[in-house]
């Protein structure tokens, strides 16, 4: 039985989504059916399809009382919107159906587990928020909330934990058939911890242990945990709030972290070894992963940043996108990520320029912004929905370039630059001339190891985003773009002669 609140959301989204044309959406990145989208939720494979749910407020392109939007796909690139899956319609989730995860049950139903948010007036008259973990079961389209919700109330939180910050449950099933659940919680000391719960049937849960905790080195509260094993290692994903930057990592305030460690399945023990940023760009948060039927670990993140996501017109028909799905590996102790291989089947119209000299012009060292005289354009290298790989090396290794720029999404006024500085081993992403009227948080730099000035980058552009993968996926940088899609020129600039190999494909969304 669907509630009035859910029926209204479904009616509203159906009517409004019709007004959004295909061209006004990303080509292959998931966007909300209508209104606002944040975190990926319930990312799963169920009944032969990939399912993605998402934090959703259909009525405005702004965060509001959270629902779960829902989409399905055969290849994680072509998405079909389904009707809103969950609405805030019970006393225990009346103030929001927050983030969570999904799994197939042995009886064939799909289980969604999410955080119910309820505000209540407490003794001193203040409104206090309570977060609990709740279930809903369904057939892949319609879901019924569980009669015994919440299945984990605030009494399940250990004594040092805060009841207002107990959220984002991630479920998985162990080889012995039992279930585990990782829930983010804030400790009294102001730092996050990840609580591990166990269950035999995914319905009745009991606290097992603190699985991992923040000693204060990585932000404050940890949101949206994920855990999986990959290439012989245990891996935790978290999205810490209020991070302090460290060198070139963790610059976004609300950041993204991958913790690689030793995991013992018999005792559910995780011992962290290394912490790294997952994405070094501007827009990446709340990343979640899935194991595909053919055994690949694939991750998708929310392609936004809480600190810039308020600076848009709330009357837009939609706001928020997911990243391209990325296949993960661990190599040399680091997380590597590359666009899912299915993307290659969308490639068409290959254009290639091999061994092409980009003539150096010293003036690029002191100009910023529009400098038409130093821009080099190559035949057929343009577009806003492309997959382009570029290998860059100096013409003379004895006298390597200081600065090489790839200008994207450009026209006579606008451009977004990827700037390579091999002598400092730095790459900078700069979208301050992308057309935004808020040129504040628009640059990000990252360390990328160059080899005598040589480096490789793969660039995935969709209509409203750019994703950069350096050195075969060792580093990624992601940013959304507001630039009109008509700005599709691509140019190159260097202060000394540089030789590049460019291979570019258009990505067809048919
Ligand atoms: C992370 C987050 C989650 C929460 C959700 C609410 O972006 O704050 O912790 O469940 O968004 O929309």
Coordinates of C-alpha atoms and ligand atoms in Angstrom, one line a residue:
X1 CA 0.0 0.0 0.0
X2 CA 1.6 3.3 -1.0
X3 CA 1.0 6.3 1.1
X4 CA -0.5 9.6 0.0
X5 CA 3.0 11.2 0.3
X6 CA 4.5 8.6 -2.1
X7 CA 1.6 8.8 -4.5
X8 CA 1.9 12.6 -4.7
X9 CA 5.7 12.4 -5.3
X10 CA 5.1 9.8 -8.1
X11 CA 2.4 11.9 -9.7
X12 CA 4.5 15.1 -9.5
X13 CA 7.7 13.5 -10.9
X14 CA 5.8 11.9 -13.8
X15 CA 4.2 15.1 -14.9
X16 CA 7.4 17.2 -14.5
X17 CA 9.9 14.8 -15.9
X18 CA 8.0 14.9 -19.3
X19 CA 9.1 18.6 -19.6
X20 CA 12.8 17.8 -19.4
X21 CA 14.2 17.0 -22.9
X22 CA 16.9 14.4 -23.4
X23 CA 19.3 17.2 -24.6
X24 CA 18.9 19.0 -21.3
X25 CA 20.3 16.1 -19.4
X26 CA 23.7 14.5 -19.3
X27 CA 24.2 11.9 -22.0
X28 CA 25.2 9.0 -19.9
X29 CA 25.6 10.2 -16.3
X30 CA 22.5 9.5 -14.1
X31 CA 20.6 12.7 -13.1
X32 CA 17.4 12.8 -11.0
X33 CA 14.1 12.2 -12.7
X34 CA 13.2 15.7 -11.5
X35 CA 14.4 18.1 -8.8
X36 CA 17.3 17.4 -6.5
X37 CA 19.7 14.4 -6.2
X38 CA 22.5 13.7 -3.7
X39 CA 24.1 10.5 -2.6
X40 CA 23.9 7.2 -4.5
X41 CA 21.8 4.8 -2.4
X42 CA 21.0 1.1 -2.7
X43 CA 23.4 0.5 -5.5
X44 CA 22.9 -3.1 -6.3
X45 CA 22.3 -5.8 -8.9
X46 CA 18.9 -7.4 -8.6
X47 CA 16.8 -9.6 -10.9
X48 CA 19.1 -9.1 -13.9
X49 CA 19.4 -5.3 -13.7
X50 CA 21.6 -2.7 -12.0
X51 CA 19.6 -0.6 -9.5
X52 CA 20.5 2.8 -8.4
X53 CA 18.5 4.7 -5.8
X54 CA 19.4 8.2 -4.8
X55 CA 18.7 10.9 -2.2
X56 CA 15.9 12.8 -3.9
X57 CA 13.7 15.8 -3.4
X58 CA 11.4 15.9 -6.4
X59 CA 9.7 19.3 -5.7
X60 CA 12.7 21.7 -6.1
X61 CA 16.3 21.6 -7.3
X62 CA 17.3 22.0 -3.7
X63 CA 17.8 19.6 -0.7
X64 CA 14.5 19.0 1.1
X65 CA 12.7 16.2 3.0
X66 CA 14.5 13.2 1.5
X67 CA 12.9 10.6 -0.7
X68 CA 14.6 7.8 -2.6
X69 CA 14.6 8.2 -6.4
X70 CA 15.1 5.1 -8.4
X71 CA 16.6 4.1 -11.8
X72 CA 17.7 0.9 -13.4
X73 CA 20.2 0.0 -16.1
X74 CA 21.6 -2.9 -18.1
X75 CA 25.1 -1.4 -18.5
X76 CA 25.4 1.3 -15.8
X77 CA 25.4 3.9 -18.6
X78 CA 21.9 3.9 -20.1
X79 CA 19.5 4.6 -17.2
X80 CA 15.8 4.3 -17.1
X81 CA 14.0 6.2 -14.4
X82 CA 11.5 4.3 -12.3
X83 CA 9.0 5.8 -9.9
X84 CA 10.1 7.2 -6.6
X85 CA 10.8 4.2 -4.3
X86 CA 10.5 5.7 -0.8
X87 CA 8.9 8.8 0.7
X88 CA 9.1 10.2 4.2
X89 CA 5.7 8.9 5.2
X90 CA 6.1 7.1 8.6
X91 CA 6.5 8.7 12.0
X92 CA 10.1 7.3 12.3
X93 CA 11.2 8.8 8.9
X94 CA 8.9 11.8 8.6
X95 CA 11.8 14.2 8.4
X96 CA 13.7 12.2 5.8
X97 CA 14.5 8.9 4.2
X98 CA 18.3 9.2 4.4
X99 CA 21.0 7.2 2.7
X100 CA 21.4 3.5 2.7
X101 CA 21.9 0.3 0.7
X102 CA 20.2 -2.7 -0.8
X103 CA 20.5 -6.4 -1.2
X104 CA 18.5 -9.4 -2.6
X105 CA 16.9 -11.6 0.0
X106 CA 16.8 -15.4 -0.2
X107 CA 13.0 -15.2 -0.7
X108 CA 13.5 -13.2 -3.9
X109 CA 12.6 -9.8 -2.6
X110 CA 14.9 -6.8 -2.6
X111 CA 15.7 -5.3 0.7
X112 CA 16.4 -1.6 1.2
X113 CA 18.0 -0.4 4.4
X114 CA 18.0 3.3 5.1
X115 CA 18.2 5.9 7.8
X116 CA 14.9 7.2 9.1
X117 CA 15.1 10.8 10.4
X118 CA 12.6 12.0 13.0
X119 CA 12.7 15.4 14.7
X120 CA 11.1 15.5 18.2
X121 CA 10.8 18.2 20.8
X122 CA 12.8 17.3 23.9
X123 CA 12.7 18.4 27.5
X124 CA 14.3 21.8 27.1
X125 CA 11.9 22.6 24.3
X126 CA 14.5 22.2 21.6
X127 CA 13.9 20.2 18.4
X128 CA 16.2 17.2 18.4
X129 CA 16.9 14.9 15.5
X130 CA 16.9 11.1 15.9
X131 CA 18.4 8.8 13.3
X132 CA 17.5 5.1 13.2
X133 CA 17.9 2.3 10.7
X134 CA 14.8 1.0 8.8
X135 CA 13.9 -1.6 6.2
X136 CA 11.7 -1.8 3.2
X137 CA 11.1 -4.8 1.0
X138 CA 10.0 -4.9 -2.6
X139 CA 10.0 -6.4 -6.1
X140 CA 12.4 -3.9 -7.7
X141 CA 9.7 -1.3 -8.2
X142 CA 7.4 -1.0 -5.3
X143 CA 8.5 -1.3 -1.7
X144 CA 6.7 -1.9 1.6
X145 CA 8.2 -0.5 4.8
X146 CA 8.8 -3.2 7.4
X147 CA 6.2 -3.3 10.2
X148 CA 8.9 -3.6 12.9
X149 CA 10.8 -0.5 11.9
X150 CA 13.1 0.9 13.1
X151 CA 15.2 -2.3 13.2
X152 CA 18.1 -0.4 14.9
X153 CA 16.9 2.4 17.2
X154 CA 19.1 4.9 19.0
X155 CA 19.4 2.4 21.9
X156 CA 21.6 0.3 19.6
X157 CA 24.3 3.0 19.7
X158 CA 27.2 2.5 22.1
X159 CA 27.5 4.8 25.1
X160 CA 30.0 7.1 23.4
X161 CA 27.8 7.7 20.3
X162 CA 25.5 10.5 19.3
X163 CA 21.8 9.8 18.5
X164 CA 21.6 12.6 16.0
X165 CA 24.3 11.2 13.8
X166 CA 23.7 7.5 13.2
X167 CA 23.2 6.9 9.5
X168 CA 23.9 5.6 6.1
X169 CA 23.8 1.8 6.7
X170 CA 25.8 -0.4 4.2
X171 CA 24.7 -4.0 4.1
X172 CA 26.6 -7.0 2.8
X173 CA 26.3 -10.8 3.0
X174 CA 29.2 -12.9 4.2
X175 CA 30.2 -16.2 2.6
X176 CA 28.6 -18.0 5.6
X177 CA 25.2 -16.4 4.6
X178 CA 25.0 -14.1 7.6
X179 CA 24.7 -10.3 7.1
X180 CA 26.8 -7.4 8.3
X181 CA 25.8 -3.7 8.4
X182 CA 28.2 -0.8 8.7
X183 CA 26.6 2.4 10.1
X184 CA 28.2 5.8 10.5
X185 CA 28.1 7.4 13.9
X186 CA 29.5 10.5 15.7
X187 CA 31.5 9.9 18.9
X188 CA 31.4 12.2 21.9
X189 CA 34.8 13.5 21.0
X190 CA 33.4 14.9 17.8
X191 CA 34.9 12.4 15.4
X192 CA 33.3 9.6 13.4
X193 CA 33.2 5.9 14.0
X194 CA 31.8 3.0 11.9
X195 CA 29.6 0.6 13.9
X196 CA 29.4 -3.0 12.7
X197 CA 26.1 -4.9 13.3
X198 CA 25.4 -8.5 12.5
X199 CA 22.3 -10.5 11.6
X200 CA 21.3 -14.0 10.5
X201 CA 18.2 -12.9 8.5
X202 CA 18.9 -9.2 7.7
X203 CA 15.9 -8.2 9.9
X204 CA 17.1 -8.6 13.5
X205 CA 20.4 -6.9 14.1
X206 CA 22.8 -6.8 17.0
X207 CA 25.8 -4.6 17.7
X208 CA 29.1 -6.4 17.1
X209 CA 31.9 -3.9 17.3
X210 CA 33.4 -0.6 16.3
X211 CA 34.8 -1.5 12.8
X212 CA 36.9 1.6 12.3
X213 CA 37.1 5.0 13.8
X214 CA 38.4 8.5 13.2
X215 CA 41.2 9.5 15.6
X216 CA 40.8 13.1 14.5
X217 CA 43.1 12.8 11.5
X218 CA 40.4 12.6 8.8
X219 CA 37.7 15.2 9.2
X220 CA 35.0 15.1 11.9
X221 CA 31.9 12.9 11.2
X222 CA 32.3 10.1 8.7
X223 CA 29.3 9.7 6.3
X224 CA 28.3 7.0 3.8
X225 CA 30.6 4.1 4.7
X226 CA 31.2 1.2 2.3
X227 CA 33.3 -1.9 2.9
X228 CA 34.5 -4.6 0.5
X229 CA 37.5 -6.8 -0.3
X230 CA 39.6 -6.2 -3.3
X231 CA 42.8 -7.7 -4.6
X232 CA 43.5 -9.3 -1.2
X233 CA 42.9 -6.2 0.8
X234 CA 40.1 -4.9 2.9
X235 CA 38.8 -1.5 1.7
X236 CA 36.7 1.1 3.5
X237 CA 35.2 4.1 1.8
X238 CA 34.0 7.0 3.9
X239 CA 33.0 10.6 3.1
X240 CA 34.4 12.7 6.0
X241 CA 32.9 16.0 6.8
X242 CA 35.0 19.1 7.6
X243 CA 38.4 17.8 6.5
X244 CA 41.6 19.6 7.0
X245 CA 43.7 19.6 3.8
X246 CA 46.9 17.6 3.9
X247 CA 49.4 18.4 1.2
X248 CA 47.4 18.1 -2.0
X249 CA 44.8 15.7 -0.5
X250 CA 41.5 16.4 1.2
X251 CA 40.8 19.9 0.0
X252 CA 37.1 19.8 -0.4
X253 CA 35.9 20.2 3.2
X254 CA 33.5 17.4 2.7
X255 CA 35.9 14.9 1.3
X256 CA 36.3 11.3 0.1
X257 CA 38.6 8.8 1.6
X258 CA 39.7 5.2 0.8
X259 CA 41.2 3.2 3.7
X260 CA 43.2 0.2 2.7
X261 CA 43.9 -2.4 5.4
X262 CA 44.1 -6.0 6.5
X263 CA 40.8 -7.7 6.9
X264 CA 40.1 -10.9 8.8
X265 CA 36.8 -12.4 7.8
X266 CA 36.7 -14.9 10.7
X267 CA 36.7 -12.1 13.3
X268 CA 35.4 -9.2 11.2
X269 CA 38.5 -7.3 12.1
X270 CA 39.8 -4.4 9.9
X271 CA 43.3 -3.0 10.6
X272 CA 43.9 0.2 8.6
X273 CA 47.2 0.6 6.7
X274 CA 46.8 3.6 4.3
X275 CA 44.4 6.5 3.8
X276 CA 44.2 8.3 0.5
X277 CA 41.8 10.6 -1.3
X278 CA 39.7 8.8 -3.9
X279 CA 39.1 11.8 -6.2
X280 CA 41.2 15.0 -6.3
X281 CA 38.8 17.1 -8.2
X282 CA 36.0 19.4 -7.0
X283 CA 32.8 17.3 -7.2
X284 CA 32.9 13.9 -5.7
X285 CA 31.2 12.6 -2.5
X286 CA 29.4 9.7 -0.9
X287 CA 31.0 7.1 -3.2
X288 CA 29.5 3.6 -3.1
X289 CA 30.5 0.3 -4.8
X290 CA 29.0 -2.9 -6.2
X291 CA 30.3 -6.3 -7.2
X292 CA 29.2 -6.9 -10.8
X293 CA 28.0 -10.4 -11.8
X294 CA 31.3 -10.9 -13.6
X295 CA 33.3 -10.0 -10.5
X296 CA 34.3 -6.4 -11.0
X297 CA 34.2 -3.9 -8.2
X298 CA 32.6 -0.8 -9.6
X299 CA 32.2 2.6 -7.8
X300 CA 29.9 5.5 -8.4
X301 CA 30.0 8.8 -6.5
X302 CA 27.7 11.8 -6.2
X303 CA 29.2 14.3 -8.7
X304 CA 28.8 17.3 -6.6
X305 CA 30.3 19.1 -3.6
X306 CA 28.1 20.2 -0.7
X307 CA 30.0 23.5 -0.5
X308 CA 29.2 24.6 -4.0
X309 CA 25.9 22.7 -4.5
X310 CA 23.9 25.7 -3.2
X311 CA 25.1 28.1 -5.9
X312 CA 22.6 27.3 -8.6
X313 CA 19.1 28.3 -9.6
X314 CA 16.6 26.4 -7.5
X315 CA 14.1 26.6 -10.4
X316 CA 16.2 24.4 -12.6
X317 CA 14.3 21.3 -13.6
X318 CA 17.0 19.0 -12.1
X319 CA 20.2 19.3 -10.1
X320 CA 22.8 16.6 -9.2
X321 CA 24.5 13.9 -11.1
X322 CA 26.3 10.6 -10.5
X323 CA 29.9 10.1 -11.7
X324 CA 30.7 7.7 -14.5
X325 CA 30.9 4.1 -13.0
X326 CA 34.5 3.3 -12.3
X327 CA 36.2 -0.1 -12.2
X328 CA 38.5 -0.4 -9.2
X329 CA 41.8 -2.1 -8.6
X330 CA 44.5 -2.0 -5.9
X331 CA 48.0 -1.7 -7.4
X332 CA 51.1 -0.8 -5.5
X333 CA 49.1 -0.1 -2.4
X334 CA 46.9 2.5 -4.1
X335 CA 43.3 2.6 -5.3
X336 CA 43.2 2.8 -9.1
X337 CA 40.0 3.7 -11.0
X338 CA 39.1 3.7 -14.6
X339 CA 35.8 4.3 -16.4
X340 CA 33.7 1.1 -16.7
X341 CA 34.7 -0.8 -19.8
X342 CA 31.1 -0.7 -21.1
X343 CA 31.8 2.9 -22.0
X344 CA 34.0 1.7 -24.9
X345 CA 30.9 0.4 -26.7
X346 CA 29.5 4.0 -26.8
X347 CA 32.6 5.2 -28.8
X348 CA 32.2 6.3 -32.4
X349 CA 34.0 8.5 -34.9
X350 CA 37.6 8.1 -33.9
X351 CA 39.9 11.0 -34.5
X352 CA 43.6 10.5 -34.0
X353 CA 46.7 12.8 -34.1
X354 CA 49.9 11.1 -33.4
X355 CA 53.3 12.7 -32.8
X356 CA 51.8 16.1 -33.1
X357 CA 54.0 19.1 -32.1
X358 CA 52.3 21.8 -30.0
X359 CA 54.5 24.8 -30.6
X360 CA 55.8 26.5 -27.5
X361 CA 54.9 30.1 -26.8
X362 CA 56.5 31.7 -23.7
X363 CA 53.6 34.1 -23.2
X364 CA 51.4 31.3 -21.8
X365 CA 53.4 31.5 -18.6
X366 CA 52.1 34.9 -17.6
X367 CA 48.6 34.9 -19.0
X368 CA 45.5 33.6 -17.4
X369 CA 42.3 33.3 -19.2
X370 CA 41.8 34.3 -22.7
X371 CA 44.9 34.2 -24.8
X372 CA 43.9 33.3 -28.4
X373 CA 47.3 33.7 -30.0
X374 CA 48.9 30.8 -28.1
X375 CA 46.0 28.4 -28.6
X376 CA 46.5 25.4 -30.9
X377 CA 43.5 23.6 -32.3
X378 CA 43.6 20.2 -34.0
X379 CA 41.3 19.0 -36.7
X380 CA 38.3 17.1 -35.4
X381 CA 39.4 17.5 -31.7
X382 CA 36.3 19.0 -30.1
X383 CA 33.1 18.0 -28.4
X384 CA 31.2 17.8 -25.1
X385 CA 30.5 14.2 -25.0
X386 CA 33.8 12.5 -25.7
X387 CA 36.4 10.0 -24.5
X388 CA 39.8 11.3 -25.3
X389 CA 43.2 10.0 -24.3
X390 CA 46.3 12.2 -24.6
X391 CA 49.9 11.3 -24.0
X392 CA 52.1 14.3 -23.5
X393 CA 55.9 14.5 -23.7
X394 CA 58.5 17.2 -24.2
X395 CA 60.1 17.6 -27.6
X396 CA 63.5 18.0 -26.0
X397 CA 63.9 16.1 -22.7
X398 CA 66.9 18.3 -21.9
X399 CA 64.7 21.4 -21.9
X400 CA 61.2 20.4 -20.8
X401 CA 58.1 22.6 -20.8
X402 CA 57.0 24.3 -17.6
X403 CA 53.3 24.5 -18.5
X404 CA 51.1 22.6 -20.9
X405 CA 47.3 23.3 -21.0
X406 CA 44.4 21.5 -22.4
X407 CA 41.5 23.9 -22.7
X408 CA 38.1 22.1 -22.7
X409 CA 34.4 23.2 -23.2
X410 CA 35.7 26.4 -24.8
X411 CA 34.5 29.2 -27.0
X412 CA 35.6 32.8 -27.5
X413 CA 34.8 33.6 -23.8
X414 CA 34.6 30.4 -21.8
X415 CA 37.0 27.6 -21.1
X416 CA 38.0 25.1 -18.5
X417 CA 41.7 24.2 -18.3
X418 CA 43.7 21.2 -17.3
X419 CA 47.2 22.5 -16.6
X420 CA 50.3 20.3 -16.5
X421 CA 53.4 21.4 -14.6
X422 CA 55.9 18.6 -14.9
X423 CA 58.7 20.3 -13.0
X424 CA 56.5 20.4 -9.9
X425 CA 54.7 17.1 -10.7
X426 CA 51.4 19.0 -10.5
X427 CA 48.2 19.0 -12.5
X428 CA 45.7 21.7 -12.0
X429 CA 42.0 21.8 -12.9
X430 CA 40.6 25.3 -13.3
X431 CA 37.0 26.0 -14.2
X432 CA 36.8 29.6 -13.1
X433 CA 36.2 30.8 -16.7
X434 CA 33.6 28.1 -17.3
X435 CA 30.7 30.4 -17.1
X436 CA 30.0 30.3 -13.4
X437 CA 29.1 33.5 -11.6
X438 CA 30.7 32.1 -8.5
X439 CA 34.4 32.0 -9.3
X440 CA 35.4 30.8 -5.8
X441 CA 35.8 27.1 -5.4
X442 CA 36.9 26.4 -9.0
X443 CA 40.5 25.2 -8.9
X444 CA 42.1 22.1 -7.6
X445 CA 45.6 20.9 -7.8
X446 CA 47.0 17.4 -7.4
X447 CA 50.4 15.7 -7.4
X448 CA 50.8 13.4 -10.4
X449 CA 54.2 11.8 -11.0
X450 CA 55.6 12.8 -14.5
X451 CA 58.3 10.8 -16.1
X452 CA 60.8 13.3 -17.7
X453 CA 57.8 15.5 -18.6
X454 CA 55.8 12.6 -19.9
X455 CA 52.3 11.9 -18.6
X456 CA 49.0 10.4 -19.8
X457 CA 45.5 11.5 -19.2
X458 CA 42.1 10.1 -20.2
X459 CA 39.3 12.7 -20.3
X460 CA 35.6 11.8 -20.2
X461 CA 33.4 14.7 -21.0
X462 CA 29.6 14.6 -20.8
X463 CA 27.4 17.6 -21.3
X464 CA 27.8 18.9 -17.8
X465 CA 30.9 17.3 -16.4
X466 CA 34.5 16.4 -16.9
X467 CA 36.3 13.4 -15.4
X468 CA 40.1 13.1 -15.7
X469 CA 42.1 9.9 -15.1
X470 CA 45.9 10.2 -15.0
X471 CA 48.5 7.5 -15.4
X472 CA 46.0 4.7 -16.1
X473 CA 43.7 5.5 -13.2
X474 CA 46.2 6.2 -10.4
X475 CA 44.7 9.7 -9.9
X476 CA 41.2 11.0 -10.8
X477 CA 39.8 14.5 -10.8
X478 CA 36.1 15.2 -11.3
X479 CA 34.2 18.5 -11.8
X480 CA 30.8 19.5 -13.0
X481 CA 30.5 22.1 -15.8
X482 CA 27.8 24.7 -16.2
X483 CA 29.2 25.9 -19.5
X484 CA 26.7 26.0 -22.4
X485 CA 27.0 22.9 -24.4
X486 CA 27.6 24.9 -27.5
X487 CA 31.1 25.7 -26.1
X488 CA 32.9 22.6 -27.4
X489 CA 36.2 23.7 -28.7
X490 CA 39.4 22.1 -27.3
X491 CA 42.8 23.7 -27.5
X492 CA 46.3 23.1 -26.4
X493 CA 49.0 25.6 -25.2
X494 CA 52.6 25.1 -24.1
X495 CA 55.5 27.3 -23.3
X496 CA 58.0 25.0 -25.0
X497 CA 57.5 22.5 -27.8
X498 CA 55.5 19.5 -26.6
X499 CA 54.6 16.4 -28.6
X500 CA 51.2 14.8 -28.0
X501 CA 49.3 11.7 -29.2
X502 CA 45.6 12.3 -29.1
X503 CA 42.9 9.7 -29.6
X504 CA 39.3 11.0 -29.4
X505 CA 36.0 9.3 -29.7
X506 CA 32.5 10.9 -29.5
X507 CA 30.3 9.0 -27.0
X508 CA 26.9 8.2 -28.5
X509 CA 24.1 8.0 -26.0
X510 CA 21.8 6.2 -28.4
Ligands
LIG1 C1 25.7 12.7 2.8 C2 24.5 12.8 3.6 C3 24.2 11.5 4.3 C4 22.8 11.6 4.6 C5 22.3 12.3 3.3 C6 21.1 13.2 3.5 O1 25.8 13.5 1.6 O2 24.6 13.9 4.5 O3 25.0 11.4 5.5 O4 22.2 10.3 4.8 O5 23.3 13.0 2.8 O6 20.6 13.6 2.3

